[in-house]
Short mmCIF file of C-alpha atoms in Angstrom, two decimals:
data_model
loop_
_atom_site.label_atom_id
_atom_site.label_comp_id
_atom_site.label_asym_id
_atom_site.label_seq_id
_atom_site.Cartn_x
_atom_site.Cartn_y
_atom_site.Cartn_z
CA ALA J 1 10.92 34.12 -2.50
CA VAL J 2 9.74 31.46 -4.94
CA PRO J 3 7.76 32.88 -7.87
CA PRO J 4 4.36 31.24 -8.44
CA PRO J 5 3.82 28.85 -11.37
CA LEU J 6 2.71 30.24 -14.68
CA PRO J 7 -1.07 30.82 -14.76
CA SER J 8 -1.39 28.82 -17.97
CA LEU J 9 0.09 25.73 -16.27
CA GLU J 10 -1.96 25.78 -13.08
CA PRO J 11 -5.08 24.01 -14.48
CA HIS J 12 -2.90 21.15 -15.73
CA LEU J 13 -1.10 20.40 -12.47
CA ALA J 14 -2.35 17.07 -11.13
CA PHE J 15 -0.18 16.96 -8.02
CA LYS J 16 -1.33 17.34 -4.44
CA GLU J 17 0.97 20.33 -4.02
CA LYS J 18 0.10 22.81 -6.73
CA TRP J 19 2.67 25.28 -5.49
CA ALA J 20 5.91 23.47 -6.18
CA ARG J 21 8.73 23.86 -3.71
CA PRO J 22 12.24 24.67 -4.94
CA THR J 23 13.75 21.73 -3.05
CA ASP J 24 11.70 19.16 -5.00
CA CYS J 25 12.65 17.56 -8.27
CA LEU J 26 10.25 15.29 -10.11
CA TYR J 27 11.75 13.07 -12.79
CA GLU J 28 9.10 10.78 -14.23
CA SER J 29 9.22 10.07 -17.94
CA HIS J 30 5.80 8.40 -17.93
CA THR J 31 4.13 11.75 -17.16
CA PHE J 32 5.63 13.35 -20.25
CA LYS J 33 3.43 12.09 -23.08
CA GLU J 34 1.90 13.74 -26.10
CA CYS J 35 0.28 16.35 -23.90
CA GLY J 36 3.79 17.61 -23.12
CA ALA J 37 3.70 19.67 -26.30
CA ALA J 38 0.84 21.71 -24.81
CA PHE J 39 2.88 22.48 -21.72
CA LEU J 40 5.88 23.54 -23.75
CA SER J 41 3.64 25.76 -25.83
CA ASP J 42 2.13 27.32 -22.72
CA GLN J 43 5.54 28.01 -21.27
CA ALA J 44 6.79 29.55 -24.50
CA SER J 45 3.75 31.82 -24.74
CA GLY J 46 4.19 32.79 -21.09
CA GLY J 47 7.54 34.42 -21.77
CA VAL J 48 9.81 31.76 -20.29
CA PRO J 49 13.13 32.12 -22.15
CA ALA J 50 14.02 28.40 -22.16
CA PRO J 51 10.97 26.07 -21.96
CA LYS J 52 11.56 23.08 -19.69
CA PRO J 53 9.87 19.67 -20.13
CA PHE J 54 6.92 19.18 -17.81
CA GLY J 55 7.98 15.66 -16.93
CA LEU J 56 11.27 16.95 -15.57
CA VAL J 57 10.25 20.08 -13.70
CA VAL J 58 6.80 21.55 -13.26
CA ASP J 59 7.90 24.91 -14.62
CA HIS J 60 10.94 27.14 -14.85
CA SER J 61 10.34 28.70 -11.44
CA ARG J 62 10.51 25.31 -9.76
CA LEU J 63 14.20 24.76 -10.45
CA GLN J 64 15.52 28.30 -10.80
CA PRO J 65 15.75 29.07 -7.04
CA LEU J 66 17.56 25.78 -6.51
CA LEU J 67 20.20 26.66 -9.11
CA ALA J 68 20.55 30.21 -7.87
CA SER J 69 21.15 29.20 -4.25
CA SER J 70 23.15 26.00 -4.71
CA GLY J 71 26.38 27.68 -5.76
CA ALA J 72 26.96 25.01 -8.38
CA GLY J 73 29.27 25.70 -11.25
CA GLY J 74 31.30 28.92 -11.44
CA SER J 75 35.04 29.07 -11.72
CA SER J 76 35.51 25.67 -10.05
CA GLY J 77 34.77 23.94 -13.35
CA ALA J 78 32.06 21.73 -11.78
CA PRO J 79 29.21 20.82 -14.10
CA ARG J 80 26.35 23.29 -13.99
CA PRO J 81 22.86 21.74 -13.77
CA GLY J 82 21.49 24.73 -15.65
CA ALA J 83 23.64 23.90 -18.66
CA ALA J 84 22.37 20.32 -18.58
CA LEU J 85 18.81 21.61 -18.62
CA ARG J 86 19.40 23.89 -21.57
CA ASP J 87 20.94 21.05 -23.56
CA LEU J 88 17.91 18.80 -23.23
CA PRO J 89 15.88 18.50 -26.44
CA ALA J 90 12.45 20.07 -26.42
CA PRO J 91 10.33 17.74 -28.63
CA CYS J 92 8.43 15.05 -26.72
CA ALA J 93 9.83 12.00 -28.52
CA SER J 94 13.42 13.25 -28.37
CA PHE J 95 13.09 14.03 -24.67
CA VAL J 96 11.78 10.57 -23.78
CA ASP J 97 14.56 8.95 -25.84
CA ALA J 98 17.15 11.12 -24.13
CA MET J 99 16.01 9.97 -20.70
CA ARG J 100 16.51 6.34 -21.70
CA ARG J 101 20.05 6.74 -23.04
CA GLU J 102 23.24 6.51 -21.01
CA ASP J 103 24.00 10.15 -21.80
CA GLY J 104 20.42 11.19 -21.02
CA ALA J 105 18.99 13.15 -18.14
CA ALA J 106 20.18 10.70 -15.46
CA SER J 107 23.78 11.54 -16.33
CA ARG J 108 23.37 15.09 -17.57
CA LEU J 109 20.90 16.37 -14.99
CA LEU J 110 20.34 14.17 -11.94
CA ALA J 111 24.00 13.36 -11.26
CA PRO J 112 25.11 17.05 -11.43
CA LEU J 113 22.17 18.05 -9.23
CA LEU J 114 23.01 15.47 -6.56
CA THR J 115 26.74 16.13 -6.55
CA ALA J 116 26.60 19.94 -6.77
CA ARG J 117 28.33 21.78 -3.94
CA GLY J 118 25.75 23.10 -1.48
CA CYS J 119 22.95 21.06 -3.07
CA LEU J 120 19.53 21.83 -1.57
CA LEU J 121 17.59 18.98 -3.20
CA ARG J 122 15.47 17.21 -0.58
CA ARG J 123 13.05 14.94 -2.43
CA LEU J 124 13.72 13.02 -5.62
CA SER J 125 11.39 10.72 -7.58
CA ALA J 126 12.90 8.87 -10.55
CA ARG J 127 11.12 6.16 -12.53
CA HIS J 128 11.65 4.07 -15.64
CA LEU J 129 15.44 4.24 -15.48
CA ASP J 130 17.51 1.51 -17.09
CA ARG J 131 20.34 -0.30 -15.28
CA ARG J 132 23.03 2.06 -16.55
CA SER J 133 21.11 5.09 -15.34
CA VAL J 134 20.61 3.41 -11.97
CA ARG J 135 24.38 2.89 -11.67
CA THR J 136 24.95 6.54 -12.63
CA LEU J 137 22.50 7.62 -9.96
CA ALA J 138 24.14 5.31 -7.39
CA ARG J 139 27.54 6.88 -7.99
CA ALA J 140 26.05 10.33 -7.52
CA LEU J 141 24.36 9.32 -4.25
CA ARG J 142 27.71 8.48 -2.70
CA SER J 143 28.64 12.16 -2.58
CA ASN J 144 25.19 13.54 -1.79
CA GLY J 145 24.19 14.67 1.67
CA SER J 146 20.98 16.59 1.11
CA LEU J 147 18.27 14.07 0.13
CA ASP J 148 15.78 13.07 2.80
CA SER J 149 13.30 11.26 0.50
CA LEU J 150 14.15 9.03 -2.47
CA ASN J 151 11.56 7.26 -4.64
CA LEU J 152 13.00 4.84 -7.20
CA SER J 153 9.91 2.72 -7.79
CA SER J 154 9.34 1.04 -11.17
CA ASN J 155 12.96 0.93 -12.30
CA MET J 156 15.46 -1.79 -13.20
CA VAL J 157 17.12 -2.08 -9.80
CA TYR J 158 18.14 -5.73 -9.46
CA GLY J 159 21.16 -7.99 -9.21
CA ARG J 160 24.48 -6.15 -9.16
CA ALA J 161 22.73 -2.80 -9.60
CA ALA J 162 20.77 -3.42 -6.39
CA SER J 163 23.97 -4.21 -4.47
CA ASP J 164 25.73 -1.11 -5.86
CA PHE J 165 22.74 1.04 -4.99
CA ALA J 166 22.60 -0.29 -1.43
CA ALA J 167 26.33 0.30 -0.99
CA ALA J 168 25.89 3.89 -2.19
CA LEU J 169 23.31 4.50 0.55
CA ALA J 170 25.56 3.26 3.34
CA GLY J 171 26.37 6.12 5.68
CA HIS J 172 24.03 8.62 4.01
CA ALA J 173 23.55 11.36 6.57
CA SER J 174 20.08 12.70 5.80
CA LEU J 175 17.97 10.08 3.95
CA THR J 176 14.87 9.16 6.01
CA ALA J 177 12.45 7.71 3.41
CA LEU J 178 13.27 5.14 0.70
CA ASP J 179 10.78 3.70 -1.80
CA LEU J 180 11.91 0.82 -4.05
CA ASP J 181 8.49 -0.56 -5.02
CA HIS J 182 8.12 -2.59 -8.24
CA ASN J 183 11.82 -3.31 -8.66
CA PRO J 184 12.92 -6.98 -9.09
CA LEU J 185 15.17 -6.90 -6.03
CA LEU J 186 14.46 -10.48 -4.89
CA ASP J 187 16.06 -11.72 -1.68
CA GLY J 188 19.58 -10.62 -2.65
CA GLY J 189 18.65 -7.00 -3.23
CA GLY J 190 16.34 -6.88 -0.20
CA ALA J 191 19.07 -8.26 2.05
CA ALA J 192 21.58 -5.74 0.66
CA VAL J 193 19.25 -2.86 1.47
CA ALA J 194 18.56 -4.26 4.94
CA ALA J 195 22.29 -4.52 5.65
CA VAL J 196 22.83 -0.76 5.30
CA LEU J 197 19.85 0.30 7.43
CA PRO J 198 21.81 0.55 10.72
CA SER J 199 24.25 3.03 9.11
CA THR J 200 21.53 5.37 7.79
CA PRO J 201 18.75 7.47 9.38
CA ILE J 202 16.09 5.76 7.22
CA ARG J 203 12.79 5.65 9.09
CA SER J 204 10.46 4.58 6.26
CA LEU J 205 11.23 1.72 3.84
CA SER J 206 8.91 0.43 1.11
CA LEU J 207 9.74 -2.82 -0.73
CA CYS J 208 6.30 -3.63 -2.18
CA PHE J 209 6.15 -6.01 -5.16
CA THR J 210 9.90 -6.55 -5.25
CA GLY J 211 9.93 -10.34 -5.00
CA VAL J 212 11.58 -10.43 -1.57
CA GLY J 213 11.03 -13.53 0.54
CA ASP J 214 12.03 -15.10 3.82
CA ALA J 215 15.77 -14.47 3.40
CA ALA J 216 15.17 -10.72 3.05
CA CYS J 217 12.87 -10.85 6.09
CA ASP J 218 15.64 -12.51 8.10
CA ALA J 219 18.02 -9.69 7.10
CA LEU J 220 15.42 -7.05 7.99
CA ALA J 221 14.81 -8.73 11.34
CA LEU J 222 18.54 -8.67 12.03
CA ALA J 223 18.66 -4.95 11.25
CA LEU J 224 15.60 -4.24 13.42
CA ALA J 225 17.16 -6.13 16.31
CA GLY J 226 20.22 -3.89 16.12
CA ASP J 227 20.68 -0.13 16.12
CA CYS J 228 18.14 0.66 13.41
CA ARG J 229 15.91 3.75 13.19
CA LEU J 230 13.29 2.13 10.94
CA ARG J 231 9.71 2.88 12.02
CA SER J 232 7.66 2.06 8.91
CA LEU J 233 8.07 -1.09 6.77
CA ARG J 234 5.94 -1.96 3.72
CA LEU J 235 6.33 -5.43 2.20
CA SER J 236 3.11 -5.85 0.20
CA GLY J 237 2.78 -8.32 -2.67
CA ASN J 238 5.89 -10.42 -2.06
CA ARG J 239 6.85 -14.08 -1.53
CA ILE J 240 6.95 -14.04 2.27
CA THR J 241 5.85 -17.18 4.11
CA SER J 242 5.12 -17.83 7.77
CA SER J 243 8.85 -18.34 8.39
CA GLY J 244 9.72 -14.82 7.27
CA ALA J 245 6.78 -13.32 9.17
CA THR J 246 7.88 -15.15 12.32
CA SER J 247 11.37 -13.65 11.97
CA LEU J 248 9.90 -10.17 11.67
CA ALA J 249 7.59 -10.76 14.63
CA ALA J 250 10.55 -11.67 16.83
CA SER J 251 12.29 -8.37 16.03
CA LEU J 252 9.54 -5.78 15.77
CA GLY J 253 11.45 -3.53 18.15
CA LYS J 254 10.35 0.09 17.78
CA LEU J 255 8.59 -0.51 14.45
CA ALA J 256 5.34 1.48 14.36
CA HIS J 257 3.89 0.50 10.96
CA LEU J 258 4.02 -2.92 9.27
CA ASP J 259 2.30 -3.70 5.96
CA LEU J 260 2.19 -7.32 4.74
CA THR J 261 -0.76 -6.93 2.37
CA ALA J 262 -1.21 -9.49 -0.42
CA ASN J 263 1.44 -11.95 0.73
CA VAL J 264 -0.60 -14.94 -0.36
CA ARG J 265 1.89 -17.47 1.00
CA LEU J 266 1.20 -16.42 4.58
CA ASP J 267 -1.14 -18.48 6.73
CA GLY J 268 -2.67 -18.51 10.17
CA ALA J 269 0.66 -19.40 11.80
CA ALA J 270 2.16 -16.10 10.59
CA THR J 271 -0.74 -14.14 12.09
CA ALA J 272 -0.43 -16.06 15.34
CA ALA J 273 3.29 -15.18 15.57
CA LEU J 274 2.56 -11.50 14.99
CA ALA J 275 -0.26 -11.56 17.54
CA LYS J 276 2.07 -13.08 20.14
CA ALA J 277 4.56 -10.23 19.62
CA LEU J 278 1.98 -7.41 19.72
CA PRO J 279 1.83 -6.78 23.50
CA ALA J 280 5.58 -6.15 23.77
CA SER J 281 5.91 -4.12 20.55
CA ALA J 282 5.38 -0.46 19.69
CA LEU J 283 3.33 -1.33 16.60
CA ARG J 284 0.56 1.17 15.88
CA SER J 285 -0.58 -0.01 12.44
CA LEU J 286 -0.75 -3.56 11.09
CA ARG J 287 -2.03 -4.50 7.62
CA LEU J 288 -2.72 -8.18 6.89
CA SER J 289 -5.10 -7.80 3.97
CA GLY J 290 -5.21 -10.92 1.80
CA CYS J 291 -2.88 -12.95 4.03
CA ASN J 292 -5.04 -16.06 4.62
CA VAL J 293 -6.01 -15.08 8.16
CA ASP J 294 -8.41 -17.74 9.47
CA ARG J 295 -10.74 -17.95 12.46
CA LYS J 296 -8.09 -19.41 14.75
CA ALA J 297 -5.71 -16.58 13.86
CA CYS J 298 -8.50 -14.09 14.60
CA SER J 299 -8.86 -15.56 18.08
CA ARG J 300 -5.11 -15.08 18.66
CA LEU J 301 -5.35 -11.47 17.50
CA ALA J 302 -8.40 -10.91 19.69
CA ALA J 303 -6.48 -12.11 22.75
CA ALA J 304 -3.56 -9.76 22.02
CA LEU J 305 -5.44 -6.62 20.96
CA PRO J 306 -6.43 -5.39 24.45
CA LEU J 307 -2.77 -5.62 25.53
CA SER J 308 -1.30 -3.88 22.48
CA ARG J 309 -0.86 -0.29 21.29
CA LEU J 310 -2.39 -1.05 17.90
CA ALA J 311 -4.51 1.81 16.53
CA ARG J 312 -5.19 0.52 12.99
CA LEU J 313 -5.79 -3.09 12.00
CA ASP J 314 -6.55 -4.16 8.41
CA LEU J 315 -7.85 -7.72 7.99
CA SER J 316 -9.72 -7.19 4.72
CA SER J 317 -9.90 -9.89 2.02
CA ASN J 318 -9.51 -12.71 4.54
CA HIS J 319 -12.51 -15.00 4.35
CA PHE J 320 -12.85 -16.03 8.01
CA SER J 321 -16.63 -15.34 7.92
CA ASP J 322 -18.77 -14.80 11.03
CA GLY J 323 -16.59 -16.97 13.27
CA GLY J 324 -13.56 -14.71 12.90
CA SER J 325 -15.51 -11.46 13.18
CA ASP J 326 -17.22 -12.74 16.35
CA GLU J 327 -13.82 -13.27 17.98
CA LEU J 328 -12.91 -9.66 17.29
CA ALA J 329 -16.30 -8.25 18.25
CA TRP J 330 -16.14 -9.80 21.71
CA VAL J 331 -12.97 -7.87 22.64
CA LEU J 332 -13.69 -4.49 21.03
CA GLY J 333 -14.78 -3.02 24.35
CA GLY J 334 -11.40 -3.80 25.90
CA CYS J 335 -9.24 -2.32 23.12
CA GLY J 336 -8.41 1.13 24.43
CA SER J 337 -6.13 2.16 21.57
CA LEU J 338 -7.82 0.62 18.50
CA THR J 339 -9.48 3.33 16.40
CA ALA J 340 -9.79 1.79 12.90
CA LEU J 341 -10.69 -1.78 11.96
CA SER J 342 -11.07 -3.02 8.38
CA LEU J 343 -13.12 -6.17 7.84
CA ALA J 344 -14.00 -5.58 4.19
CA ASP J 345 -14.47 -8.64 1.97
CA CYS J 346 -14.34 -11.16 4.82
CA ASN J 347 -17.56 -13.04 3.99
CA ILE J 348 -19.28 -11.70 7.11
CA GLY J 349 -23.01 -12.33 7.24
CA ASP J 350 -25.91 -11.11 9.33
CA GLU J 351 -24.92 -13.08 12.43
CA GLY J 352 -21.45 -11.56 12.44
CA ALA J 353 -22.95 -8.11 11.90
CA ASP J 354 -25.27 -8.68 14.89
CA GLU J 355 -22.28 -9.33 17.14
CA LEU J 356 -20.42 -6.28 15.86
CA LEU J 357 -23.48 -4.08 16.35
CA GLU J 358 -23.88 -5.32 19.90
CA ALA J 359 -20.23 -4.55 20.63
CA LEU J 360 -20.50 -1.05 19.15
CA ALA J 361 -23.64 -0.32 21.18
CA ASP J 362 -22.27 -1.66 24.48
CA ALA J 363 -22.69 1.14 27.02
CA ASP J 364 -20.82 -0.69 29.80
CA ALA J 365 -17.64 -1.12 27.72
CA PRO J 366 -17.82 1.38 24.83
CA PRO J 367 -15.17 0.59 22.22
CA SER J 368 -12.63 3.21 21.18
CA VAL J 369 -12.95 2.28 17.49
CA ARG J 370 -14.06 5.24 15.37
CA SER J 371 -14.33 3.48 12.00
CA ILE J 372 -15.03 -0.09 10.95
CA ASP J 373 -15.07 -1.11 7.30
CA LEU J 374 -17.68 -3.77 6.46
CA ARG J 375 -17.93 -3.29 2.71
CA TRP J 376 -18.06 -6.19 0.26
CA ASN J 377 -19.40 -8.69 2.75
CA LYS J 378 -22.67 -10.66 2.71
CA LEU J 379 -24.90 -8.52 4.89
CA GLY J 380 -28.61 -8.87 4.27
CA SER J 381 -31.33 -6.24 4.14
CA THR J 382 -31.52 -6.13 7.94
CA HIS J 383 -28.10 -4.44 8.01
CA GLN J 384 -28.38 -2.16 4.99
CA GLY J 385 -30.05 1.14 4.20
CA GLY J 386 -29.52 2.65 7.64
CA ARG J 387 -30.78 -0.46 9.47
CA GLY J 388 -28.75 -2.64 11.80
CA VAL J 389 -25.02 -2.08 11.77
CA SER J 390 -25.22 0.29 8.80
CA GLY J 391 -27.11 2.72 11.02
CA ASP J 392 -24.06 3.21 13.23
CA PRO J 393 -22.03 6.20 11.97
CA ARG J 394 -18.78 4.37 12.72
CA ALA J 395 -19.56 1.47 10.37
CA ASP J 396 -19.31 1.55 6.58
CA ALA J 397 -21.53 -1.15 5.06
CA SER J 398 -22.34 0.73 1.87
CA SER J 399 -21.47 -1.90 -0.76
CA GLN J 400 -22.22 -5.59 -0.29
CA LYS J 401 -21.67 -8.67 -2.40
CA GLN J 402 -24.63 -9.99 -4.34
CA ARG J 403 -25.62 -13.47 -3.32
CA THR J 404 -25.67 -16.14 -5.98
CA ALA J 405 -28.91 -17.77 -7.13
CA ALA J 406 -27.98 -21.00 -5.35
CA GLU J 407 -27.38 -19.12 -2.08
CA ARG J 408 -30.71 -17.31 -2.33
CA GLN J 409 -32.58 -20.54 -3.10
CA THR J 410 -30.92 -22.39 -0.25
CA GLU J 411 -31.80 -19.59 2.15
CA HIS J 412 -35.42 -19.60 0.99
CA LEU J 413 -35.72 -23.37 1.41
CA GLU J 414 -34.18 -23.24 4.87
CA HIS J 415 -36.54 -20.44 5.88
CA THR J 416 -39.55 -22.37 4.57
CA TRP J 417 -38.54 -25.52 6.43
CA GLN J 418 -38.01 -23.61 9.68
CA GLN J 419 -41.47 -22.10 9.36
CA ALA J 420 -43.03 -25.53 8.80
CA LYS J 421 -41.12 -26.97 11.73
CA ALA J 422 -42.27 -24.17 14.01
CA ALA J 423 -45.88 -24.72 12.95
CA GLY J 424 -45.65 -28.38 13.94
CA LYS J 425 -47.00 -29.75 10.70
CA PRO J 426 -45.29 -31.26 7.68
CA GLN J 427 -45.12 -29.26 4.52
CA LYS J 428 -44.11 -30.16 1.04
CA VAL J 429 -40.91 -28.40 0.11
CA TYR J 430 -39.45 -28.55 -3.36
CA VAL J 431 -35.80 -29.57 -3.39
CA PRO J 432 -33.86 -29.09 -6.65
CA LYS J 433 -32.50 -32.20 -8.30
CA TRP J 434 -28.84 -31.18 -7.85
CA GLN J 435 -29.40 -30.84 -4.10
CA ARG J 436 -31.18 -34.20 -3.85
CA GLU J 437 -28.34 -35.92 -5.67
CA ALA J 438 -25.71 -34.20 -3.55
CA ARG J 439 -27.44 -35.23 -0.32
CA LYS J 440 -27.99 -38.75 -1.55
CA ALA J 441 -24.30 -39.04 -2.38
CA ALA J 442 -23.46 -37.78 1.11
CA GLY J 443 -25.83 -40.32 2.65
CA GLY J 444 -28.16 -37.71 4.07
CA GLY J 445 -31.30 -38.43 2.05
CA GLY J 446 -32.85 -36.29 -0.63
CA GLY J 447 -35.13 -33.86 1.23
CA THR J 448 -35.02 -30.97 3.62
CA GLY J 449 -38.24 -31.77 5.44
CA PRO J 450 -40.64 -34.56 6.19
CA SER J 451 -42.50 -34.11 2.94
CA ALA J 452 -39.85 -33.10 0.44
CA VAL J 453 -40.85 -33.64 -3.14
CA GLY J 454 -38.87 -33.69 -6.35
#
C-alpha cells in the first residue's frame, strides 16, 4: 500500500494526479524555485527523516515504495538509488546547481534508478538537462526495460547526443510514448529517431518545435510504411513544406492522429495531398491549424471527408473566409464520423455562418458533428448573443474579432447605397477621400453611387 502524501504538501500540489503513484518519477528543475524551501520546511515539520526536494519527488512516500520493491543495492554492490537521494544537497540553489553538473542528479539518481535490477519505474519526465546529462541518461536507457513513457522536452538533445539517444532506444521492449518537444533535433536527429521506430513498441511520438523538416518526414514516412506501431505523431511548429507533407500522406498507414499545427511553410498543395490520402487511411484526428489552408484546399478536404474515418478536424487560423467554410458546410450532412470541427480565426463572416447554420439545422441530413468552434471570426450581431449560429448548442461563437473603423465605414456605405438603389432614386453618399483616390487610381471613378460627393 502506498502511504498518502503529507497533509501539509497537498495544497501545494499542482499536478493533475494529486495522489502520486510509486512508479512515477518527476525530474524537473524548473519547478524547484524559491518556494522549494517551503516544501522542505513542511516535510521536515511533518516528521520525514530525510527531506527530499519537491522538484525531484513529490514527497518521501512517492519514491519509498519504489526503492523497497525494486531490490536495488544489497550485497551485489550495485548503486543504491536511496543513497543517491540522501547525498543530494537540501538548499534550493545547491540543488539546482547539482542537477546541472555532470555528477548531479542525472548521474547520481536517474541512471541508478533506470539501471537498477527489477526497476519498476514506468514514467519519467526530465527537463533542462545539458548534453553530458543526456549522454548519461542515454547510456542508462540501454539497460532499462521498464519505462513505457519518456518525456525529454526542453533539453539539449541535438547533434551527436540525438544520435546516441536514438541508438539507446533501439530495441527497447516497453517504451510506448516518447516526447522530445523543444529540442534542436533538426533533420538529422529526427531521422535518427525515425530509424529506430520499427524496433520499438512506440505508439506516440511528439517532435514539436524541434526544427525537423522534409528529410525527417521522409524518414518517418519510411518507418510508417514498414513494420511500425506508431499511431500518434505530433510535428507542430517545424520547417515542413508540402514535399514533406506529401511524403507523410503517402505513408499514413495505421496512423490515427497527425498534428501539423503551425508549420507555416505548408500550403494548399500539402492539404490536397493529405485529403487525397484520407479515404484509404485510418486517421481519426487531423490538425492543420496555421498551415495556409486556402479555399481550394478546403474543397479537396470537403470531397474526402464523407469517405474518411476522421472524427476531429482542426483548421483554425487559416484565413480561407466564407468561401472555404461554405465548402465544408455543404458536406457536413454526409460526414458520418466527424464529431468536432474547429474553424476558429478563419475570417468567416455572416454569409459563411448562414451556410453553417443551415447545415446544422438540416433535418434531412443531420450532421454527426457535436462541436464546431467559430471563435475569433468576423460574425456580426445577427450571429451573436444566442442569435443565428450562436444559438445552436453545438457551435461556439463566444468571442469575435472587432472590425476595424475602415471595415465598419465601408459596410455602412455599402448598406446606404443598397438602400438607395432599392428605392430607385439617387442619393448623395459621402465617400472618404482615401477611397475616392484609391478608386480613381484603379480607374473605377470616385463614388459609390450616382450622387457621390466628396
